[in-house]
Every structure is written in structure tokens, then in C-alpha cells.
């Protein structure tokens, strides 16, 4: 097992490098870079994309003019800005260097976990991520925990009672839950329970109430749970449905196998067969989906759900950084989360062996 883990750890390096190369290369062709953002703000335009879409008559058909004027043709909307100023901007953002040199310098810093500072927020990337992390921890941890605690027992019950009225009605409920987008379910919750049109049972904004610091420990816990109820429910709905059906189908496949009939022929009770034999094998496929679910919910976040409930998490951070072309935030978070996702994949393989010792990754070439 040690050799396999070492091989997987070594494989992390080219995988992570490939992720960074692809995304870095894509940014070289994306219009509206950070220098364009600065120029747009200096000229009083709220969004550089107004210029790129041709919405202003100062760029319609005149984005490039003859050499020798006071306009730098590389940057839309830079008319009137001296070339020296553009050159200083390029040096400040590092665009005076060739792309290959910038990439290797960035990777060298990232290897040392030096992610630099945000270009537009005057704060380090690490501090910015840590500042947004409580929201993502709340949504990701609670959503994943609830999904597993509810879906696994429900999936087992559906597998054991396949074809019964319970299985039929819960299947309809699961299909409906899977068909409802998370953001639409969030709007429904807001309308019903957050003062939208009916009852004002839950708050609509933030993770805590004003004056939270003055509450007792129990009061803080209750206030925190009060605030997270609706956003966690909204972010759990689709994952809950998928995981339930996955658990049910996995257990059904195992229940029909020969070793289950042999165990029953030996006189073992249904519970003993289910939890001592079937459970261990059936849970492998459920565990295999954990890294994707965890990374997707925990780090990907949901921009729309965070916006609807006024939560400032990693989902909004990633979107705002991408729009603003804040590349240190974009690439720093991408590097950190990709690395964590790859490590979680290795931990998942180790969990396989713990659950089913028959699995031997060491024998794989």
C-alpha cells in the first residue's frame, strides 16, 4: 500500500501541472484583462465588457487606429492615456514578461505556497480565502453530512423493500427533488419561509444575527443553525437525490449475488447479512463519489444560492475574481483546491482498503 500511495502522490505533480497549464493558457486568449479593468474604472465605465461588446461609440469600429497616436491599440478604450502609463501598468501586473516566464514564476511561488496578493482587494490570497471559508465550510460540511446521514439509510431501506409502497412513493419524491434546481428550490424556500410572501420563520441574510457576539454559547449555536437552515437545504436537495438512488442500486446489486444467498442459507438473519456482508461491499461505490461531492459542494460553492441568501463565500469570490480578471485569486484558489481534491482522492482509495481488505492496490501495475 505504501508504494501505491507514493505513486499516487507522484502522479499529483503532473496532474496539477496540467490543470494549471490549461487554465493559464486559456487566460491568455480571454479579452478584458486586468489592465482593461483599470482603464475602464479610470474612464468611469463600471464594466470593461461594455467596451468589448461595442456598447460605447468610442470603440465602435475604432478599436485600432494608426500608430503614433496617444492610444495603445492593444487595450480597448485606452485613448488619451500615455504609453508610459500603460507600460507602468504592465510592469505592475507582470505583463511586461513573456507568458512562459510568468507561468514558471507563478508555479515556483505556488510550490512554496506563496499565492501573492489580490490585485484589486489589497489583501493576500490566503487571507481572502480564509475570510470566505466559513460560508463554504457551512454549506459544504452540513450539506455533505446531511446528504450522507439521510441518503444512506433511505437507500438501504428502499433496496430492502424494493417494489413496496414505501419504495414507490419515496422514488417519486426523490425524482421530484432531483428535477428541481437548487436555486429554484432556494427561491421557493425564501418565498415560503423567509418573508417572501408567506411566513417569516428564518432570516434571509448572513450566517449570524447582529449582536451575535453578545449571545450565550447556546444562543450562538441556535442562532447559527437558524441562519443556515434554508441555504443548507437548498444546496443539499440535488445531492441528496443522487446519493439515495446510488445507495439503493448499489445494495440491490449486492443483495442479488451468490454470497448473500449462501449467508442466508447458513442461518444468518437479514440484518446480519445486510450489515455484516452487503454493507461493506455496497458502500464502495458510494464512497467513490465522495471526493466529487465534497469538492463540488465545499469548494465550488453555489454562486446563485450564496447570492440569494446574501452569503459571501468561495462561490462568489471565484465569480468576482474571474470577472475582474484577478488572476492571483483565480490561480491561487485553483491550485489549492485542485491539490486538495487530488489528495482527497488518495484518501478515498485508502478508505476502500479499510472497508474491504480484499482490495489490493499494491498489486496494480
Tab-separated table of C-alpha atoms in Angstrom:
chain	number	residue	atom	x	y	z
A	1	UNK	CA	0.000	0.000	0.000
A	2	UNK	CA	2.896	2.335	0.735
A	3	UNK	CA	4.266	2.021	-2.802
A	4	UNK	CA	0.818	2.699	-4.278
A	5	UNK	CA	0.367	5.829	-2.163
A	6	UNK	CA	3.817	7.020	-3.228
A	7	UNK	CA	2.918	6.511	-6.905
A	8	UNK	CA	-0.319	8.412	-6.456
A	9	UNK	CA	1.474	11.258	-4.720
A	10	UNK	CA	3.981	11.456	-7.563
A	11	UNK	CA	1.104	11.456	-10.055
A	12	UNK	CA	-0.303	14.539	-8.324
A	13	UNK	CA	2.566	16.625	-9.736
A	14	UNK	CA	1.887	16.183	-13.490
A	15	UNK	CA	-1.889	16.268	-12.924
A	16	UNK	CA	-1.726	19.553	-11.048
A	17	UNK	CA	0.731	20.951	-13.577
A	18	UNK	CA	-1.603	20.025	-16.429
A	19	UNK	CA	-4.549	21.751	-14.734
A	20	UNK	CA	-2.569	24.932	-14.259
A	21	UNK	CA	-1.137	24.906	-17.813
A	22	UNK	CA	-4.568	24.549	-19.429
A	23	UNK	CA	-6.147	27.310	-17.346
A	24	UNK	CA	-3.175	29.649	-17.698
A	25	UNK	CA	-3.197	29.160	-21.464
A	26	UNK	CA	-6.916	29.924	-21.639
A	27	UNK	CA	-6.478	33.230	-19.822
A	28	UNK	CA	-4.035	34.401	-22.486
A	29	UNK	CA	-6.897	34.495	-25.001
A	30	UNK	CA	-9.633	35.914	-22.777
A	31	UNK	CA	-10.438	39.567	-23.559
A	32	UNK	CA	-10.808	42.206	-20.894
A	33	UNK	CA	-7.706	41.565	-18.805
A	34	UNK	CA	-6.745	43.358	-15.584
A	35	UNK	CA	-5.236	46.325	-17.428
A	36	UNK	CA	-8.501	46.777	-19.317
A	37	UNK	CA	-10.292	46.683	-15.954
A	38	UNK	CA	-8.119	49.518	-14.617
A	39	UNK	CA	-8.624	51.586	-17.768
A	40	UNK	CA	-12.394	51.061	-17.604
A	41	UNK	CA	-12.510	52.269	-13.989
A	42	UNK	CA	-10.356	55.304	-14.760
A	43	UNK	CA	-12.694	56.342	-17.565
A	44	UNK	CA	-15.760	55.922	-15.370
A	45	UNK	CA	-17.073	52.772	-17.002
A	46	UNK	CA	-18.375	50.307	-14.453
A	47	UNK	CA	-17.574	47.244	-16.529
A	48	UNK	CA	-14.904	46.685	-19.138
A	49	UNK	CA	-17.290	44.389	-21.021
A	50	UNK	CA	-19.286	47.416	-22.166
A	51	UNK	CA	-16.376	48.276	-24.389
A	52	UNK	CA	-15.830	44.730	-25.561
A	53	UNK	CA	-19.485	44.427	-26.617
A	54	UNK	CA	-19.337	47.638	-28.609
A	55	UNK	CA	-21.829	49.370	-26.353
A	56	UNK	CA	-19.985	52.720	-26.433
A	57	UNK	CA	-19.479	54.751	-29.573
A	58	UNK	CA	-15.832	55.424	-28.686
A	59	UNK	CA	-14.957	51.867	-29.605
A	60	UNK	CA	-17.412	51.131	-32.401
A	61	UNK	CA	-15.265	50.409	-35.402
A	62	UNK	CA	-12.304	52.297	-33.920
A	63	UNK	CA	-10.592	49.892	-31.564
A	64	UNK	CA	-7.354	50.096	-33.511
A	65	UNK	CA	-6.046	53.303	-35.002
A	66	UNK	CA	-2.835	54.209	-36.739
A	67	UNK	CA	0.458	54.022	-34.940
A	68	UNK	CA	1.861	57.231	-33.492
A	69	UNK	CA	-1.265	58.444	-31.671
A	70	UNK	CA	-1.761	58.624	-27.920
A	71	UNK	CA	-3.797	55.379	-27.999
A	72	UNK	CA	-2.424	51.928	-27.301
A	73	UNK	CA	-4.177	49.581	-29.755
A	74	UNK	CA	-3.727	46.583	-27.503
A	75	UNK	CA	-6.179	47.901	-24.951
A	76	UNK	CA	-9.727	48.808	-25.890
A	77	UNK	CA	-10.673	52.220	-24.540
A	78	UNK	CA	-7.140	53.400	-23.732
A	79	UNK	CA	-7.339	56.540	-25.885
A	80	UNK	CA	-5.890	59.521	-24.085
A	81	UNK	CA	-3.632	57.502	-21.801
A	82	UNK	CA	0.093	57.926	-22.427
A	83	UNK	CA	2.098	54.842	-23.428
A	84	UNK	CA	4.321	55.328	-20.357
A	85	UNK	CA	1.333	54.844	-18.093
A	86	UNK	CA	0.313	51.675	-19.942
A	87	UNK	CA	3.886	50.405	-19.616
A	88	UNK	CA	3.838	51.018	-15.858
A	89	UNK	CA	0.558	49.118	-15.588
A	90	UNK	CA	2.048	46.197	-17.496
A	91	UNK	CA	5.074	46.145	-15.205
A	92	UNK	CA	2.887	46.311	-12.090
A	93	UNK	CA	0.775	43.359	-13.207
A	94	UNK	CA	3.764	41.462	-14.586
A	95	UNK	CA	2.609	41.574	-18.207
A	96	UNK	CA	5.918	43.045	-19.338
A	97	UNK	CA	7.337	39.498	-19.160
A	98	UNK	CA	6.777	36.662	-21.651
A	99	UNK	CA	3.871	34.333	-20.745
A	100	UNK	CA	6.170	31.334	-20.253
A	101	UNK	CA	8.304	33.227	-17.748
A	102	UNK	CA	5.220	34.421	-15.875
A	103	UNK	CA	3.886	30.864	-15.677
A	104	UNK	CA	7.094	29.389	-14.260
A	105	UNK	CA	7.434	32.214	-11.741
A	106	UNK	CA	3.835	31.657	-10.644
A	107	UNK	CA	4.336	27.900	-10.251
A	108	UNK	CA	7.559	28.408	-8.297
A	109	UNK	CA	5.702	30.640	-5.859
A	110	UNK	CA	2.796	28.193	-5.614
A	111	UNK	CA	5.095	25.272	-4.864
A	112	UNK	CA	6.204	27.258	-1.832
A	113	UNK	CA	2.526	28.056	-1.096
A	114	UNK	CA	3.128	31.729	-1.783
A	115	UNK	CA	-0.074	32.781	-3.564
A	116	UNK	CA	0.647	36.505	-3.528
A	117	UNK	CA	-1.867	39.319	-3.090
A	118	UNK	CA	-5.119	40.093	-4.822
A	119	UNK	CA	-4.670	42.738	-7.499
A	120	UNK	CA	-7.860	44.608	-6.661
A	121	UNK	CA	-8.568	43.930	-2.967
A	122	UNK	CA	-5.284	44.824	-1.190
A	123	UNK	CA	-5.278	41.548	0.725
A	124	UNK	CA	-3.324	38.320	0.374
A	125	UNK	CA	-4.988	35.458	-1.484
A	126	UNK	CA	-4.662	33.169	1.544
A	127	UNK	CA	-6.293	35.711	3.868
A	128	UNK	CA	-9.044	36.318	1.308
A	129	UNK	CA	-9.821	32.604	1.032
A	130	UNK	CA	-9.788	32.202	4.805
A	131	UNK	CA	-12.153	35.161	5.094
A	132	UNK	CA	-14.685	33.484	2.776
A	133	UNK	CA	-14.124	29.977	4.125
A	134	UNK	CA	-16.744	29.977	6.947
A	135	UNK	CA	-19.578	30.204	4.431
A	136	UNK	CA	-18.180	27.365	2.328
A	137	UNK	CA	-17.491	25.255	5.402
A	138	UNK	CA	-21.086	25.769	6.485
A	139	UNK	CA	-22.665	24.900	3.150
A	140	UNK	CA	-20.237	22.126	2.244
A	141	UNK	CA	-19.879	20.360	5.558
A	142	UNK	CA	-23.529	20.424	6.564
A	143	UNK	CA	-24.808	19.604	3.071
A	144	UNK	CA	-22.465	16.633	2.733
A	145	UNK	CA	-23.188	15.414	6.262
A	146	UNK	CA	-26.975	15.636	5.878
A	147	UNK	CA	-26.877	14.046	2.429
A	148	UNK	CA	-24.962	11.017	3.717
A	149	UNK	CA	-26.864	10.663	7.000
A	150	UNK	CA	-30.232	10.699	5.224
A	151	UNK	CA	-29.447	9.151	1.853
A	152	UNK	CA	-27.590	6.040	3.004
A	153	UNK	CA	-30.289	4.752	5.441
A	154	UNK	CA	-33.017	5.730	2.978
A	155	UNK	CA	-31.253	3.999	0.098
A	156	UNK	CA	-30.781	0.827	2.169
A	157	UNK	CA	-34.447	0.833	3.170
A	158	UNK	CA	-35.526	1.289	-0.451
A	159	UNK	CA	-33.279	-1.586	-1.556
A	160	UNK	CA	-34.624	-3.935	1.135
A	161	UNK	CA	-38.252	-3.033	0.410
A	162	UNK	CA	-37.966	-2.776	-3.366
A	163	UNK	CA	-41.350	-2.665	-5.066
A	164	UNK	CA	-43.259	-1.735	-1.917
A	165	UNK	CA	-45.437	1.340	-1.496
A	166	UNK	CA	-42.642	2.973	0.519
A	167	UNK	CA	-40.179	2.443	-2.351
A	168	UNK	CA	-42.623	3.825	-4.909
A	169	UNK	CA	-43.575	6.994	-3.061
A	170	UNK	CA	-40.028	7.812	-1.969
A	171	UNK	CA	-38.841	7.293	-5.548
A	172	UNK	CA	-41.353	9.875	-6.742
A	173	UNK	CA	-40.185	12.296	-4.055
A	174	UNK	CA	-36.537	11.715	-4.990
A	175	UNK	CA	-37.191	12.223	-8.706
A	176	UNK	CA	-39.007	15.484	-7.986
A	177	UNK	CA	-36.158	16.604	-5.725
A	178	UNK	CA	-33.587	15.762	-8.376
A	179	UNK	CA	-35.545	17.640	-11.047
A	180	UNK	CA	-35.734	20.851	-9.013
A	181	UNK	CA	-32.643	23.071	-9.474
A	182	UNK	CA	-31.063	24.164	-6.229
A	183	UNK	CA	-31.538	27.864	-6.933
A	184	UNK	CA	-35.237	27.354	-7.737
A	185	UNK	CA	-35.723	25.433	-4.504
A	186	UNK	CA	-33.910	28.241	-2.701
A	187	UNK	CA	-36.346	30.802	-4.141
A	188	UNK	CA	-39.258	28.614	-3.043
A	189	UNK	CA	-37.858	28.446	0.492
A	190	UNK	CA	-37.401	32.208	0.573
A	191	UNK	CA	-40.947	32.841	-0.643
A	192	UNK	CA	-42.434	30.441	1.901
A	193	UNK	CA	-40.269	30.781	4.996
A	194	UNK	CA	-38.080	33.901	4.749
A	195	UNK	CA	-40.697	36.610	4.483
A	196	UNK	CA	-41.034	36.466	0.711
A	197	UNK	CA	-44.842	36.179	0.587
A	198	UNK	CA	-45.937	33.961	3.460
A	199	UNK	CA	-44.133	33.273	6.745
A	200	UNK	CA	-41.023	34.895	8.151
A	201	UNK	CA	-39.636	31.927	10.054
A	202	UNK	CA	-35.976	32.082	9.009
A	203	UNK	CA	-33.624	35.009	8.329
A	204	UNK	CA	-32.588	35.847	4.805
A	205	UNK	CA	-29.093	37.268	5.233
A	206	UNK	CA	-25.757	36.176	6.638
A	207	UNK	CA	-24.622	33.391	8.930
A	208	UNK	CA	-25.328	35.171	12.207
A	209	UNK	CA	-27.525	37.922	13.588
A	210	UNK	CA	-26.442	41.374	14.715
A	211	UNK	CA	-25.130	41.214	18.252
A	212	UNK	CA	-24.173	37.547	17.871
A	213	UNK	CA	-21.056	38.109	19.986
A	214	UNK	CA	-23.213	39.068	22.964
A	215	UNK	CA	-25.209	35.828	22.959
A	216	UNK	CA	-24.513	32.871	25.218
A	217	UNK	CA	-22.841	29.766	23.778
A	218	UNK	CA	-26.178	28.002	23.339
A	219	UNK	CA	-27.647	31.173	21.863
A	220	UNK	CA	-24.793	31.415	19.347
A	221	UNK	CA	-25.274	27.804	18.262
A	222	UNK	CA	-29.026	28.207	17.879
A	223	UNK	CA	-28.634	31.489	16.001
A	224	UNK	CA	-26.087	29.899	13.657
A	225	UNK	CA	-28.348	26.906	12.960
A	226	UNK	CA	-31.298	29.267	12.460
A	227	UNK	CA	-29.423	31.134	9.726
A	228	UNK	CA	-28.019	28.140	7.859
A	229	UNK	CA	-31.201	26.059	7.658
A	230	UNK	CA	-32.525	27.392	4.344
A	231	UNK	CA	-29.241	27.670	2.380
A	232	UNK	CA	-28.155	24.193	3.509
A	233	UNK	CA	-31.485	22.698	2.468
A	234	UNK	CA	-31.240	24.410	-0.912
A	235	UNK	CA	-27.705	23.163	-1.545
A	236	UNK	CA	-28.493	19.601	-0.373
A	237	UNK	CA	-31.550	18.794	-2.492
A	238	UNK	CA	-29.881	17.512	-5.686
A	239	UNK	CA	-27.019	15.676	-3.965
A	240	UNK	CA	-29.482	14.008	-1.616
A	241	UNK	CA	-31.467	12.539	-4.521
A	242	UNK	CA	-28.406	11.288	-6.394
A	243	UNK	CA	-26.817	9.680	-3.369
A	244	UNK	CA	-30.049	7.923	-2.344
A	245	UNK	CA	-30.502	6.283	-5.744
A	246	UNK	CA	-26.823	5.377	-5.883
A	247	UNK	CA	-27.039	3.680	-2.491
A	248	UNK	CA	-30.201	1.799	-3.406
A	249	UNK	CA	-28.848	0.477	-6.706
A	250	UNK	CA	-25.552	-0.493	-5.124
A	251	UNK	CA	-27.271	-2.511	-2.400
A	252	UNK	CA	-29.630	-4.132	-4.894
A	253	UNK	CA	-26.679	-5.353	-6.951
A	254	UNK	CA	-25.043	-6.870	-3.892
A	255	UNK	CA	-28.212	-8.445	-2.476
A	256	UNK	CA	-28.668	-10.493	-5.664
A	257	UNK	CA	-25.186	-12.018	-5.526
A	258	UNK	CA	-24.415	-15.609	-4.605
A	259	UNK	CA	-22.603	-14.910	-1.335
A	260	UNK	CA	-25.771	-13.307	0.089
A	261	UNK	CA	-27.820	-16.422	-0.617
A	262	UNK	CA	-25.054	-18.543	0.921
A	263	UNK	CA	-25.037	-16.420	4.072
A	264	UNK	CA	-28.802	-16.718	4.392
A	265	UNK	CA	-28.597	-20.491	3.858
A	266	UNK	CA	-26.239	-20.655	6.847
A	267	UNK	CA	-28.984	-19.234	9.022
A	268	UNK	CA	-27.812	-15.632	9.373
A	269	UNK	CA	-30.524	-13.073	9.998
A	270	UNK	CA	-31.390	-10.467	7.391
A	271	UNK	CA	-29.772	-7.702	9.441
A	272	UNK	CA	-26.604	-9.735	9.899
A	273	UNK	CA	-26.398	-10.406	6.157
A	274	UNK	CA	-27.163	-6.793	5.303
A	275	UNK	CA	-24.763	-5.036	7.657
A	276	UNK	CA	-22.004	-7.611	8.075
A	277	UNK	CA	-21.627	-8.624	4.441
A	278	UNK	CA	-23.597	-6.491	1.996
A	279	UNK	CA	-22.913	-3.117	3.582
A	280	UNK	CA	-19.143	-3.272	3.226
A	281	UNK	CA	-19.252	-4.158	-0.467
A	282	UNK	CA	-22.144	-1.901	-1.415
A	283	UNK	CA	-20.619	1.168	0.213
A	284	UNK	CA	-17.570	1.125	-2.043
A	285	UNK	CA	-19.333	2.808	-4.948
A	286	UNK	CA	-20.917	5.318	-2.553
A	287	UNK	CA	-17.532	6.219	-1.113
A	288	UNK	CA	-16.089	6.583	-4.605
A	289	UNK	CA	-18.406	9.521	-5.220
A	290	UNK	CA	-17.422	11.318	-2.024
A	291	UNK	CA	-14.459	13.365	-3.391
A	292	UNK	CA	-16.503	14.790	-6.270
A	293	UNK	CA	-19.452	15.591	-3.992
A	294	UNK	CA	-17.253	17.111	-1.297
A	295	UNK	CA	-15.160	19.241	-3.641
A	296	UNK	CA	-18.177	20.282	-5.695
A	297	UNK	CA	-20.232	21.446	-2.728
A	298	UNK	CA	-17.489	22.535	-0.383
A	299	UNK	CA	-15.199	24.474	-2.706
A	300	UNK	CA	-17.206	25.018	-5.828
A	301	UNK	CA	-19.934	26.608	-3.819
A	302	UNK	CA	-23.128	27.847	-5.376
A	303	UNK	CA	-22.942	31.369	-6.661
A	304	UNK	CA	-26.704	31.704	-7.013
A	305	UNK	CA	-27.510	30.265	-3.573
A	306	UNK	CA	-24.868	32.445	-1.927
A	307	UNK	CA	-26.288	35.474	-3.715
A	308	UNK	CA	-29.903	34.659	-2.831
A	309	UNK	CA	-29.080	34.292	0.869
A	310	UNK	CA	-26.514	37.132	0.920
A	311	UNK	CA	-23.645	34.810	1.828
A	312	UNK	CA	-20.135	35.883	0.886
A	313	UNK	CA	-18.406	32.568	0.210
A	314	UNK	CA	-15.964	30.996	-2.193
A	315	UNK	CA	-18.575	30.724	-4.934
A	316	UNK	CA	-18.992	34.496	-5.151
A	317	UNK	CA	-15.274	35.008	-4.640
A	318	UNK	CA	-14.434	32.822	-7.638
A	319	UNK	CA	-17.014	34.506	-9.841
A	320	UNK	CA	-15.953	38.039	-8.892
A	321	UNK	CA	-12.269	37.181	-9.342
A	322	UNK	CA	-12.947	35.731	-12.794
A	323	UNK	CA	-14.981	38.767	-13.885
A	324	UNK	CA	-12.383	41.207	-12.548
A	325	UNK	CA	-9.536	39.118	-14.009
A	326	UNK	CA	-7.974	38.964	-10.545
A	327	UNK	CA	-5.574	36.229	-11.626
A	328	UNK	CA	-3.759	35.725	-8.291
A	329	UNK	CA	-7.103	34.820	-6.688
A	330	UNK	CA	-8.200	32.702	-9.657
A	331	UNK	CA	-4.996	30.681	-9.949
A	332	UNK	CA	-4.174	30.590	-6.238
A	333	UNK	CA	-7.561	29.126	-5.325
A	334	UNK	CA	-7.463	26.791	-8.346
A	335	UNK	CA	-4.059	25.433	-7.302
A	336	UNK	CA	-5.019	24.971	-3.649
A	337	UNK	CA	-8.385	23.334	-4.307
A	338	UNK	CA	-7.087	21.095	-7.099
A	339	UNK	CA	-4.300	19.897	-4.830
A	340	UNK	CA	-6.750	19.210	-2.027
A	341	UNK	CA	-9.094	17.362	-4.395
A	342	UNK	CA	-6.261	15.094	-5.586
A	343	UNK	CA	-5.219	14.358	-2.002
A	344	UNK	CA	-8.820	13.521	-1.068
A	345	UNK	CA	-8.847	11.054	-3.969
A	346	UNK	CA	-5.884	9.261	-2.408
A	347	UNK	CA	-7.607	9.257	0.988
A	348	UNK	CA	-10.644	7.685	-0.692
A	349	UNK	CA	-8.507	4.819	-2.007
A	350	UNK	CA	-7.132	4.242	1.472
A	351	UNK	CA	-10.705	4.152	2.764
A	352	UNK	CA	-11.505	1.458	0.199
A	353	UNK	CA	-8.845	-0.781	1.711
A	354	UNK	CA	-10.055	-0.060	5.225
A	355	UNK	CA	-13.643	-1.011	4.346
A	356	UNK	CA	-12.748	-4.023	2.195
A	357	UNK	CA	-9.291	-5.528	2.893
A	358	UNK	CA	-9.679	-7.705	-0.215
A	359	UNK	CA	-8.869	-4.650	-2.339
A	360	UNK	CA	-5.154	-4.621	-3.068
A	361	UNK	CA	-3.935	-1.529	-4.860
A	362	UNK	CA	-0.372	-2.719	-4.364
A	363	UNK	CA	-0.840	-5.442	-6.992
A	364	UNK	CA	-1.822	-2.938	-9.651
A	365	UNK	CA	0.830	-2.089	-12.174
